[in-house]
């Protein structure tokens, strides 16, 4: 597990929202309690007070977000001001998955793509056949967590070469089950015009390109016609009532569009329900909202935020003072203020809005994605490869710190660091000899 610290940094000229890598943690117990315990212990080891937390963000795993035993709930019991937000990017990724899997054809399409990869990846001889037939690209497995990887998997696929390779595997492979599956994919699934259409987006362009591919592969560029189901007429309908009739192509397009739109709306409502508290509590601090708010609504929002930031009979801000500062600030609020960072920079230079500065710092501290955490795992793959399968936890986190926070490393005086290290070793050696 990786742990990232997010904070607002005041430099001499600007306000910067920083996210810093703090280390990798062993997560042998992946329950909510297990992950909470190891995170809590690491924060204490780093000298970071739990009472100072104002935000926490994770992916949408049940052990992290669960409202009874999840990590976020356990931290909220320790500090109710550690507001939890699920990762916005991960929630959007789940929405895309929901949209895709709402359409049966789309779901089957990606299932075929994964089956093709599995056939070749599970046996080195088959992979060599693929390399011999296909040049300049390679099959990729579908990721369950990153939708972009699916796009790359499909974009790289050269269907004609893959189909020929599957036919070869079906003819020469000694495994009867694999041979049968390879032939079925090549002769049935990859020979359907529907499958070729789904390789690219944009319906008119996709139809044109799919037709060209179908011609090269000697496949009829037509959609298969389904059996028509006759519907009984209602009593108020006459025999002359006109029914809208679609061509097979139009029906394919309309059904695909309706599937996607319907599931997109349902999924967005479900996934982003968790973000409504954020808008209700901090929305008034955004310049566009602050500019048009009524005085009574602004005062109510300031006092609501004061109560939300109260713990052990003490609040981070004074709601009445915050209202006064924001009300005065609105006189100078122009279109040049496009984000909370712009507002905080102005207030920092102005020096007359201490309560508002605290409110904006808390707003900017709350994480909205876990992208930095995801990027740190990319470094982990480079550090802990099959050539170095084991190393101490301290060494792993240290090397990761150097790789991820390399800008900080550039500011370190390496000669002085080596000198201090040499002095400590010399003292240790003298004690041993003495």
Tab-separated table of C-alpha atoms in Angstrom:
chain	number	residue	atom	x	y	z
A	1	UNK	CA	0.000	0.000	0.000
A	2	UNK	CA	1.229	3.493	-0.774
A	3	UNK	CA	0.655	6.583	1.365
A	4	UNK	CA	0.606	10.129	-0.029
A	5	UNK	CA	0.418	13.374	1.957
A	6	UNK	CA	-1.508	16.318	0.469
A	7	UNK	CA	-1.064	19.847	1.805
A	8	UNK	CA	-1.100	23.515	0.839
A	9	UNK	CA	2.320	25.137	0.606
A	10	UNK	CA	2.812	28.892	0.855
A	11	UNK	CA	5.831	30.043	-1.130
A	12	UNK	CA	7.008	33.633	-1.365
A	13	UNK	CA	5.075	34.317	-4.559
A	14	UNK	CA	2.323	31.728	-4.854
A	15	UNK	CA	0.133	29.066	-3.289
A	16	UNK	CA	0.946	25.503	-4.293
A	17	UNK	CA	-1.050	22.346	-3.587
A	18	UNK	CA	1.533	19.610	-2.998
A	19	UNK	CA	1.227	15.836	-2.873
A	20	UNK	CA	4.260	14.079	-1.422
A	21	UNK	CA	5.116	10.399	-1.338
A	22	UNK	CA	5.584	9.169	2.241
A	23	UNK	CA	6.369	5.504	1.667
A	24	UNK	CA	5.158	2.024	0.850
A	25	UNK	CA	3.495	-0.014	3.583
A	26	UNK	CA	3.224	-3.765	4.032
A	27	UNK	CA	-0.456	-4.698	3.925
A	28	UNK	CA	-0.617	-8.321	5.034
A	29	UNK	CA	-4.134	-7.841	6.436
A	30	UNK	CA	-6.297	-6.233	3.755
A	31	UNK	CA	-9.424	-5.859	5.889
A	32	UNK	CA	-10.561	-2.361	6.823
A	33	UNK	CA	-9.130	-2.775	10.329
A	34	UNK	CA	-5.821	-4.172	9.071
A	35	UNK	CA	-5.266	-1.338	6.591
A	36	UNK	CA	-6.334	1.258	9.152
A	37	UNK	CA	-3.922	-0.089	11.780
A	38	UNK	CA	-0.897	-0.050	9.464
A	39	UNK	CA	-1.749	3.438	8.146
A	40	UNK	CA	-2.365	4.825	11.634
A	41	UNK	CA	0.936	3.407	12.881
A	42	UNK	CA	2.844	4.888	9.932
A	43	UNK	CA	1.340	8.346	10.451
A	44	UNK	CA	2.382	8.238	14.111
A	45	UNK	CA	5.859	7.050	13.123
A	46	UNK	CA	6.150	10.033	10.764
A	47	UNK	CA	5.076	12.414	13.529
A	48	UNK	CA	1.811	13.363	11.773
A	49	UNK	CA	-1.062	14.003	14.170
A	50	UNK	CA	-4.407	12.406	13.289
A	51	UNK	CA	-6.168	15.484	14.703
A	52	UNK	CA	-4.497	17.567	11.987
A	53	UNK	CA	-6.043	15.536	9.148
A	54	UNK	CA	-8.706	17.347	7.146
A	55	UNK	CA	-9.162	14.934	4.263
A	56	UNK	CA	-8.705	11.327	3.226
A	57	UNK	CA	-9.123	9.733	-0.182
A	58	UNK	CA	-8.965	6.158	-1.484
A	59	UNK	CA	-10.191	4.107	-4.391
A	60	UNK	CA	-13.648	2.552	-4.312
A	61	UNK	CA	-12.607	-0.702	-2.632
A	62	UNK	CA	-15.081	-1.848	0.019
A	63	UNK	CA	-12.343	-2.209	2.647
A	64	UNK	CA	-11.463	1.471	2.163
A	65	UNK	CA	-14.829	3.213	1.690
A	66	UNK	CA	-17.208	0.922	3.634
A	67	UNK	CA	-19.390	2.994	5.948
A	68	UNK	CA	-19.214	0.661	8.970
A	69	UNK	CA	-15.807	-1.051	9.062
A	70	UNK	CA	-13.862	0.668	6.256
A	71	UNK	CA	-10.651	2.649	6.703
A	72	UNK	CA	-12.372	5.994	6.143
A	73	UNK	CA	-14.955	5.268	8.854
A	74	UNK	CA	-12.280	4.315	11.381
A	75	UNK	CA	-10.392	7.560	10.749
A	76	UNK	CA	-13.612	9.561	11.063
A	77	UNK	CA	-14.163	8.018	14.493
A	78	UNK	CA	-10.734	9.306	15.496
A	79	UNK	CA	-11.229	12.692	13.824
A	80	UNK	CA	-14.632	13.681	12.313
A	81	UNK	CA	-12.951	16.511	10.394
A	82	UNK	CA	-10.953	14.078	8.221
A	83	UNK	CA	-13.493	14.350	5.385
A	84	UNK	CA	-13.584	11.361	3.054
A	85	UNK	CA	-13.897	11.627	-0.727
A	86	UNK	CA	-13.679	8.635	-3.076
A	87	UNK	CA	-11.275	9.025	-5.963
A	88	UNK	CA	-12.951	11.026	-8.717
A	89	UNK	CA	-10.832	9.410	-11.436
A	90	UNK	CA	-11.570	5.904	-10.166
A	91	UNK	CA	-15.291	6.696	-9.947
A	92	UNK	CA	-15.218	7.917	-13.559
A	93	UNK	CA	-13.410	4.730	-14.580
A	94	UNK	CA	-16.136	2.639	-12.924
A	95	UNK	CA	-18.758	4.700	-14.743
A	96	UNK	CA	-17.106	3.889	-18.088
A	97	UNK	CA	-17.074	0.203	-17.159
A	98	UNK	CA	-20.763	0.330	-16.258
A	99	UNK	CA	-21.552	2.021	-19.571
A	100	UNK	CA	-19.641	-0.569	-21.575
A	101	UNK	CA	-21.066	-3.578	-19.801
A	102	UNK	CA	-24.615	-2.284	-20.177
A	103	UNK	CA	-24.389	-3.285	-23.834
A	104	UNK	CA	-24.274	-7.043	-24.459
A	105	UNK	CA	-22.394	-6.642	-27.740
A	106	UNK	CA	-19.759	-4.465	-26.088
A	107	UNK	CA	-19.336	-6.911	-23.214
A	108	UNK	CA	-18.961	-9.833	-25.615
A	109	UNK	CA	-16.486	-7.850	-27.697
A	110	UNK	CA	-14.058	-7.318	-24.820
A	111	UNK	CA	-14.573	-10.926	-23.767
A	112	UNK	CA	-13.354	-12.064	-27.191
A	113	UNK	CA	-10.359	-9.722	-27.014
A	114	UNK	CA	-9.328	-11.193	-23.642
A	115	UNK	CA	-9.815	-14.775	-24.885
A	116	UNK	CA	-7.511	-14.081	-27.835
A	117	UNK	CA	-4.820	-12.784	-25.478
A	118	UNK	CA	-5.211	-15.781	-23.138
A	119	UNK	CA	-4.776	-18.315	-25.954
A	120	UNK	CA	-1.377	-16.922	-26.917
A	121	UNK	CA	-0.088	-15.795	-23.519
A	122	UNK	CA	-0.531	-19.154	-21.760
A	123	UNK	CA	1.930	-21.073	-23.915
A	124	UNK	CA	5.297	-19.916	-25.237
A	125	UNK	CA	5.033	-21.817	-28.541
A	126	UNK	CA	1.767	-20.079	-29.391
A	127	UNK	CA	3.282	-16.704	-28.499
A	128	UNK	CA	6.130	-17.452	-30.921
A	129	UNK	CA	3.584	-18.189	-33.663
A	130	UNK	CA	2.025	-14.802	-32.923
A	131	UNK	CA	5.418	-13.061	-33.152
A	132	UNK	CA	6.176	-14.797	-36.454
A	133	UNK	CA	2.886	-13.664	-38.020
A	134	UNK	CA	2.430	-10.248	-36.462
A	135	UNK	CA	5.061	-7.516	-36.653
A	136	UNK	CA	5.509	-4.182	-34.814
A	137	UNK	CA	2.887	-4.766	-32.134
A	138	UNK	CA	1.826	-7.218	-29.444
A	139	UNK	CA	-1.404	-8.356	-27.833
A	140	UNK	CA	-2.216	-6.770	-24.469
A	141	UNK	CA	-4.289	-8.074	-21.593
A	142	UNK	CA	-7.352	-6.088	-20.571
A	143	UNK	CA	-7.055	-4.247	-17.274
A	144	UNK	CA	-9.960	-4.412	-14.833
A	145	UNK	CA	-9.030	-1.114	-13.170
A	146	UNK	CA	-7.813	1.212	-15.932
A	147	UNK	CA	-10.187	1.716	-18.831
A	148	UNK	CA	-7.535	3.470	-20.942
A	149	UNK	CA	-5.589	0.212	-21.166
A	150	UNK	CA	-8.567	-1.360	-22.938
A	151	UNK	CA	-8.450	1.365	-25.556
A	152	UNK	CA	-4.757	0.690	-26.134
A	153	UNK	CA	-5.389	-3.075	-26.321
A	154	UNK	CA	-8.001	-2.666	-29.049
A	155	UNK	CA	-6.231	0.139	-30.899
A	156	UNK	CA	-3.084	-1.947	-31.380
A	157	UNK	CA	-4.891	-5.031	-32.656
A	158	UNK	CA	-4.480	-5.869	-36.341
A	159	UNK	CA	-7.488	-8.091	-36.866
A	160	UNK	CA	-6.487	-9.673	-40.161
A	161	UNK	CA	-3.119	-10.831	-38.771
A	162	UNK	CA	-4.730	-12.082	-35.563
A	163	UNK	CA	-7.347	-14.043	-37.482
A	164	UNK	CA	-4.726	-15.743	-39.645
A	165	UNK	CA	-2.669	-16.603	-36.577
A	166	UNK	CA	-5.711	-18.104	-34.812
A	167	UNK	CA	-6.419	-20.235	-37.871
A	168	UNK	CA	-2.820	-21.512	-37.794
A	169	UNK	CA	-3.069	-22.338	-34.088
A	170	UNK	CA	-6.341	-24.160	-34.753
A	171	UNK	CA	-4.664	-26.331	-37.382
A	172	UNK	CA	-1.380	-27.253	-35.646
A	173	UNK	CA	-1.906	-26.967	-31.867
A	174	UNK	CA	-1.769	-30.273	-29.993
A	175	UNK	CA	-4.304	-29.124	-27.383
A	176	UNK	CA	-7.682	-30.020	-28.870
A	177	UNK	CA	-9.623	-27.600	-26.666
A	178	UNK	CA	-7.348	-24.672	-27.544
A	179	UNK	CA	-7.391	-25.565	-31.234
A	180	UNK	CA	-11.185	-25.659	-31.236
A	181	UNK	CA	-11.437	-22.331	-29.379
A	182	UNK	CA	-8.941	-20.662	-31.758
A	183	UNK	CA	-10.890	-21.821	-34.823
A	184	UNK	CA	-14.190	-20.719	-33.276
A	185	UNK	CA	-12.823	-17.237	-32.590
A	186	UNK	CA	-11.345	-16.916	-36.084
A	187	UNK	CA	-14.301	-18.306	-38.039
A	188	UNK	CA	-17.180	-16.981	-35.937
A	189	UNK	CA	-16.479	-14.031	-33.650
A	190	UNK	CA	-13.720	-12.332	-35.708
A	191	UNK	CA	-15.691	-12.935	-38.885
A	192	UNK	CA	-18.695	-10.937	-37.747
A	193	UNK	CA	-19.267	-7.410	-39.023
A	194	UNK	CA	-20.509	-6.332	-35.588
A	195	UNK	CA	-17.125	-7.186	-34.072
A	196	UNK	CA	-15.216	-5.230	-36.723
A	197	UNK	CA	-17.426	-2.158	-36.095
A	198	UNK	CA	-16.555	-2.068	-32.404
A	199	UNK	CA	-12.840	-1.742	-33.027
A	200	UNK	CA	-13.058	2.071	-33.425
A	201	UNK	CA	-15.380	4.803	-32.192
A	202	UNK	CA	-17.484	7.184	-34.272
A	203	UNK	CA	-20.276	5.387	-36.090
A	204	UNK	CA	-19.966	6.671	-39.686
A	205	UNK	CA	-16.191	6.405	-39.676
A	206	UNK	CA	-16.347	3.027	-37.954
A	207	UNK	CA	-18.750	1.688	-40.582
A	208	UNK	CA	-16.457	2.817	-43.383
A	209	UNK	CA	-13.304	1.375	-41.830
A	210	UNK	CA	-15.041	-1.826	-40.754
A	211	UNK	CA	-16.279	-2.306	-44.339
A	212	UNK	CA	-12.717	-2.014	-45.661
A	213	UNK	CA	-11.418	-4.501	-43.086
A	214	UNK	CA	-14.283	-6.887	-43.856
A	215	UNK	CA	-13.493	-6.753	-47.572
A	216	UNK	CA	-9.828	-7.564	-46.920
A	217	UNK	CA	-10.849	-10.493	-44.706
A	218	UNK	CA	-13.497	-11.649	-47.233
A	219	UNK	CA	-16.358	-11.070	-44.767
A	220	UNK	CA	-19.746	-9.763	-45.885
A	221	UNK	CA	-20.069	-6.173	-44.562
A	222	UNK	CA	-23.620	-6.613	-43.320
A	223	UNK	CA	-25.300	-6.828	-39.931
A	224	UNK	CA	-27.068	-10.096	-39.244
A	225	UNK	CA	-30.834	-9.701	-39.259
A	226	UNK	CA	-32.627	-10.827	-36.108
A	227	UNK	CA	-35.968	-12.568	-36.052
A	228	UNK	CA	-38.770	-10.017	-35.759
A	229	UNK	CA	-41.066	-10.344	-32.772
A	230	UNK	CA	-44.662	-9.376	-33.441
A	231	UNK	CA	-46.314	-7.289	-30.740
A	232	UNK	CA	-49.981	-7.537	-29.914
A	233	UNK	CA	-51.856	-4.331	-30.552
A	234	UNK	CA	-53.611	-2.524	-27.735
A	235	UNK	CA	-57.371	-1.969	-27.840
A	236	UNK	CA	-57.000	1.705	-28.719
A	237	UNK	CA	-54.730	0.945	-31.671
A	238	UNK	CA	-56.049	0.538	-35.189
A	239	UNK	CA	-54.679	-1.670	-37.890
A	240	UNK	CA	-53.662	1.443	-39.803
A	241	UNK	CA	-51.443	2.729	-36.955
A	242	UNK	CA	-48.025	3.453	-38.390
A	243	UNK	CA	-44.975	1.928	-36.723
A	244	UNK	CA	-41.482	3.337	-37.023
A	245	UNK	CA	-39.339	0.893	-38.944
A	246	UNK	CA	-35.549	0.974	-38.726
A	247	UNK	CA	-33.069	-0.595	-41.052
A	248	UNK	CA	-30.771	-3.192	-39.517
A	249	UNK	CA	-27.945	-0.638	-39.424
A	250	UNK	CA	-30.171	2.023	-37.822
A	251	UNK	CA	-31.452	-0.457	-35.262
A	252	UNK	CA	-27.870	-1.425	-34.371
A	253	UNK	CA	-26.910	2.221	-33.944
A	254	UNK	CA	-29.998	3.266	-31.962
A	255	UNK	CA	-29.845	0.319	-29.571
A	256	UNK	CA	-26.149	0.890	-28.954
A	257	UNK	CA	-26.709	4.590	-28.257
A	258	UNK	CA	-29.683	4.008	-25.951
A	259	UNK	CA	-27.847	1.342	-23.981
A	260	UNK	CA	-24.885	3.623	-23.371
A	261	UNK	CA	-26.878	6.763	-22.497
A	262	UNK	CA	-29.230	4.947	-20.142
A	263	UNK	CA	-26.426	3.245	-18.254
A	264	UNK	CA	-24.298	6.405	-18.198
A	265	UNK	CA	-27.054	8.366	-16.435
A	266	UNK	CA	-27.724	5.611	-13.899
A	267	UNK	CA	-24.043	5.048	-13.190
A	268	UNK	CA	-23.224	8.744	-12.835
A	269	UNK	CA	-26.018	9.180	-10.323
A	270	UNK	CA	-24.792	6.177	-8.365
A	271	UNK	CA	-21.060	6.884	-8.438
A	272	UNK	CA	-21.165	10.625	-7.820
A	273	UNK	CA	-23.804	10.573	-5.099
A	274	UNK	CA	-20.834	10.415	-2.718
A	275	UNK	CA	-19.604	13.856	-3.833
A	276	UNK	CA	-22.773	15.813	-2.983
A	277	UNK	CA	-21.596	16.529	0.571
A	278	UNK	CA	-18.504	18.237	-0.875
A	279	UNK	CA	-20.570	20.695	-2.898
A	280	UNK	CA	-22.971	21.289	-0.020
A	281	UNK	CA	-20.186	22.046	2.462
A	282	UNK	CA	-17.505	23.784	0.379
A	283	UNK	CA	-19.315	24.810	-2.812
A	284	UNK	CA	-19.866	28.397	-1.654
A	285	UNK	CA	-16.088	28.992	-1.558
A	286	UNK	CA	-15.720	28.643	-5.323
A	287	UNK	CA	-15.553	32.084	-7.019
A	288	UNK	CA	-18.435	31.506	-9.430
A	289	UNK	CA	-20.807	30.463	-6.615
A	290	UNK	CA	-19.563	33.077	-4.146
A	291	UNK	CA	-20.202	35.843	-6.678
A	292	UNK	CA	-23.932	35.141	-7.014
A	293	UNK	CA	-24.867	33.962	-3.503
A	294	UNK	CA	-27.379	35.866	-1.417
A	295	UNK	CA	-26.150	37.250	1.907
A	296	UNK	CA	-28.397	35.003	3.998
A	297	UNK	CA	-27.292	31.897	2.069
A	298	UNK	CA	-23.637	32.868	2.480
A	299	UNK	CA	-24.027	33.335	6.233
A	300	UNK	CA	-25.799	29.986	6.546
A	301	UNK	CA	-23.024	28.238	4.596
A	302	UNK	CA	-20.298	29.795	6.776
A	303	UNK	CA	-21.944	28.603	9.989
A	304	UNK	CA	-22.553	25.158	8.490
A	305	UNK	CA	-18.837	24.883	7.711
A	306	UNK	CA	-17.965	26.033	11.234
A	307	UNK	CA	-20.049	23.195	12.683
A	308	UNK	CA	-18.539	20.641	10.307
A	309	UNK	CA	-15.026	21.677	11.392
A	310	UNK	CA	-15.858	21.468	15.099
A	311	UNK	CA	-14.310	18.718	17.231
A	312	UNK	CA	-13.991	18.518	20.983
A	313	UNK	CA	-15.920	21.794	21.339
A	314	UNK	CA	-13.393	23.633	19.146
A	315	UNK	CA	-13.724	24.647	15.488
A	316	UNK	CA	-11.063	25.524	12.932
A	317	UNK	CA	-12.935	28.657	11.926
A	318	UNK	CA	-15.358	31.252	13.277
A	319	UNK	CA	-18.421	31.195	11.008
A	320	UNK	CA	-19.437	34.795	11.677
A	321	UNK	CA	-15.923	36.118	11.034
A	322	UNK	CA	-15.696	34.010	7.869
A	323	UNK	CA	-18.976	35.492	6.625
A	324	UNK	CA	-17.719	39.047	7.251
A	325	UNK	CA	-14.431	38.413	5.394
A	326	UNK	CA	-16.087	36.757	2.389
A	327	UNK	CA	-18.759	39.446	2.191
A	328	UNK	CA	-16.075	42.146	2.044
A	329	UNK	CA	-14.037	40.131	-0.442
A	330	UNK	CA	-16.983	39.899	-2.846
A	331	UNK	CA	-16.594	43.607	-3.604
A	332	UNK	CA	-13.239	42.853	-5.257
A	333	UNK	CA	-14.273	39.502	-6.761
A	334	UNK	CA	-13.806	39.730	-10.533
A	335	UNK	CA	-13.539	37.253	-13.374
A	336	UNK	CA	-9.786	36.997	-12.834
A	337	UNK	CA	-10.533	34.673	-9.924
A	338	UNK	CA	-11.215	31.365	-11.628
A	339	UNK	CA	-10.339	28.892	-8.852
A	340	UNK	CA	-9.956	28.652	-5.055
A	341	UNK	CA	-6.172	28.839	-5.523
A	342	UNK	CA	-6.538	32.295	-7.094
A	343	UNK	CA	-8.651	33.442	-4.152
A	344	UNK	CA	-6.210	32.080	-1.582
A	345	UNK	CA	-3.246	33.759	-3.302
A	346	UNK	CA	-5.067	37.101	-3.177
A	347	UNK	CA	-6.018	36.692	0.475
A	348	UNK	CA	-2.470	35.650	1.382
A	349	UNK	CA	-1.077	38.860	-0.096
A	350	UNK	CA	-3.919	40.935	1.356
A	351	UNK	CA	-3.393	39.601	4.889
A	352	UNK	CA	-6.821	40.653	6.208
A	353	UNK	CA	-8.768	37.377	5.885
A	354	UNK	CA	-7.348	34.804	8.344
A	355	UNK	CA	-10.572	32.777	8.691
A	356	UNK	CA	-11.108	32.621	4.936
A	357	UNK	CA	-7.481	31.541	4.404
A	358	UNK	CA	-8.031	28.600	6.761
A	359	UNK	CA	-11.262	27.619	4.982
A	360	UNK	CA	-9.615	27.695	1.563
A	361	UNK	CA	-6.570	25.753	2.783
A	362	UNK	CA	-8.851	23.012	4.092
A	363	UNK	CA	-10.799	22.994	0.820
A	364	UNK	CA	-7.597	22.557	-1.204
A	365	UNK	CA	-6.226	19.904	1.159
A	366	UNK	CA	-9.110	17.493	0.623
A	367	UNK	CA	-8.004	14.986	-2.062
A	368	UNK	CA	-10.161	14.590	-5.158
A	369	UNK	CA	-8.266	11.717	-6.843
A	370	UNK	CA	-5.692	9.075	-5.944
A	371	UNK	CA	-3.734	9.574	-9.159
A	372	UNK	CA	-0.480	10.281	-7.293
A	373	UNK	CA	-0.827	7.011	-5.420
A	374	UNK	CA	-1.393	5.138	-8.677
A	375	UNK	CA	1.705	6.738	-10.216
A	376	UNK	CA	3.839	5.646	-7.262
A	377	UNK	CA	3.032	2.017	-8.081
A	378	UNK	CA	4.609	2.546	-11.489
A	379	UNK	CA	7.895	3.253	-9.706
A	380	UNK	CA	7.390	0.194	-7.503
A	381	UNK	CA	7.425	-2.042	-10.583
A	382	UNK	CA	10.794	-0.579	-11.595
A	383	UNK	CA	12.353	-0.915	-8.149
A	384	UNK	CA	11.092	-4.352	-7.158
A	385	UNK	CA	11.485	-6.335	-10.363
A	386	UNK	CA	12.090	-10.056	-10.826
A	387	UNK	CA	15.834	-9.339	-10.667
A	388	UNK	CA	15.392	-7.998	-7.126
A	389	UNK	CA	12.439	-9.962	-5.744
A	390	UNK	CA	13.170	-9.175	-2.110
A	391	UNK	CA	14.516	-6.227	-0.137
A	392	UNK	CA	13.847	-4.632	3.227
A	393	UNK	CA	10.808	-2.385	3.607
A	394	UNK	CA	13.009	0.541	4.646
A	395	UNK	CA	15.243	0.178	1.587
A	396	UNK	CA	12.250	-0.139	-0.755
A	397	UNK	CA	10.602	3.019	0.594
A	398	UNK	CA	13.926	4.860	0.545
A	399	UNK	CA	14.622	4.031	-3.094
A	400	UNK	CA	11.038	4.917	-3.996
A	401	UNK	CA	11.384	8.237	-2.180
A	402	UNK	CA	14.501	9.057	-4.218
A	403	UNK	CA	12.792	8.100	-7.488
A	404	UNK	CA	9.460	9.832	-6.871
A	405	UNK	CA	10.590	12.958	-5.010
A	406	UNK	CA	13.639	13.535	-7.222
A	407	UNK	CA	13.099	17.311	-7.234
A	408	UNK	CA	13.832	17.384	-3.499
A	409	UNK	CA	16.903	15.248	-4.073
A	410	UNK	CA	18.293	17.843	-6.479
A	411	UNK	CA	18.364	20.402	-3.654
A	412	UNK	CA	20.314	18.148	-1.284
A	413	UNK	CA	24.039	18.738	-0.849
A	414	UNK	CA	25.316	15.237	-1.562
A	415	UNK	CA	28.881	15.993	-0.445
A	416	UNK	CA	27.671	17.170	2.948
A	417	UNK	CA	25.424	14.115	3.219
A	418	UNK	CA	28.346	11.776	2.471
A	419	UNK	CA	30.494	13.648	4.990
A	420	UNK	CA	27.874	13.248	7.745
A	421	UNK	CA	27.514	9.570	6.915
A	422	UNK	CA	31.271	9.069	7.074
A	423	UNK	CA	31.490	10.813	10.482
A	424	UNK	CA	28.768	8.578	11.931
A	425	UNK	CA	30.481	5.439	10.647
A	426	UNK	CA	33.817	6.637	12.006
A	427	UNK	CA	32.317	7.195	15.456
A	428	UNK	CA	30.663	3.805	15.376
A	429	UNK	CA	33.939	2.157	14.377
A	430	UNK	CA	35.862	3.923	17.147
A	431	UNK	CA	33.346	2.723	19.743
A	432	UNK	CA	33.696	-0.844	18.534
A	433	UNK	CA	37.503	-0.681	18.556
A	434	UNK	CA	37.589	1.070	21.911
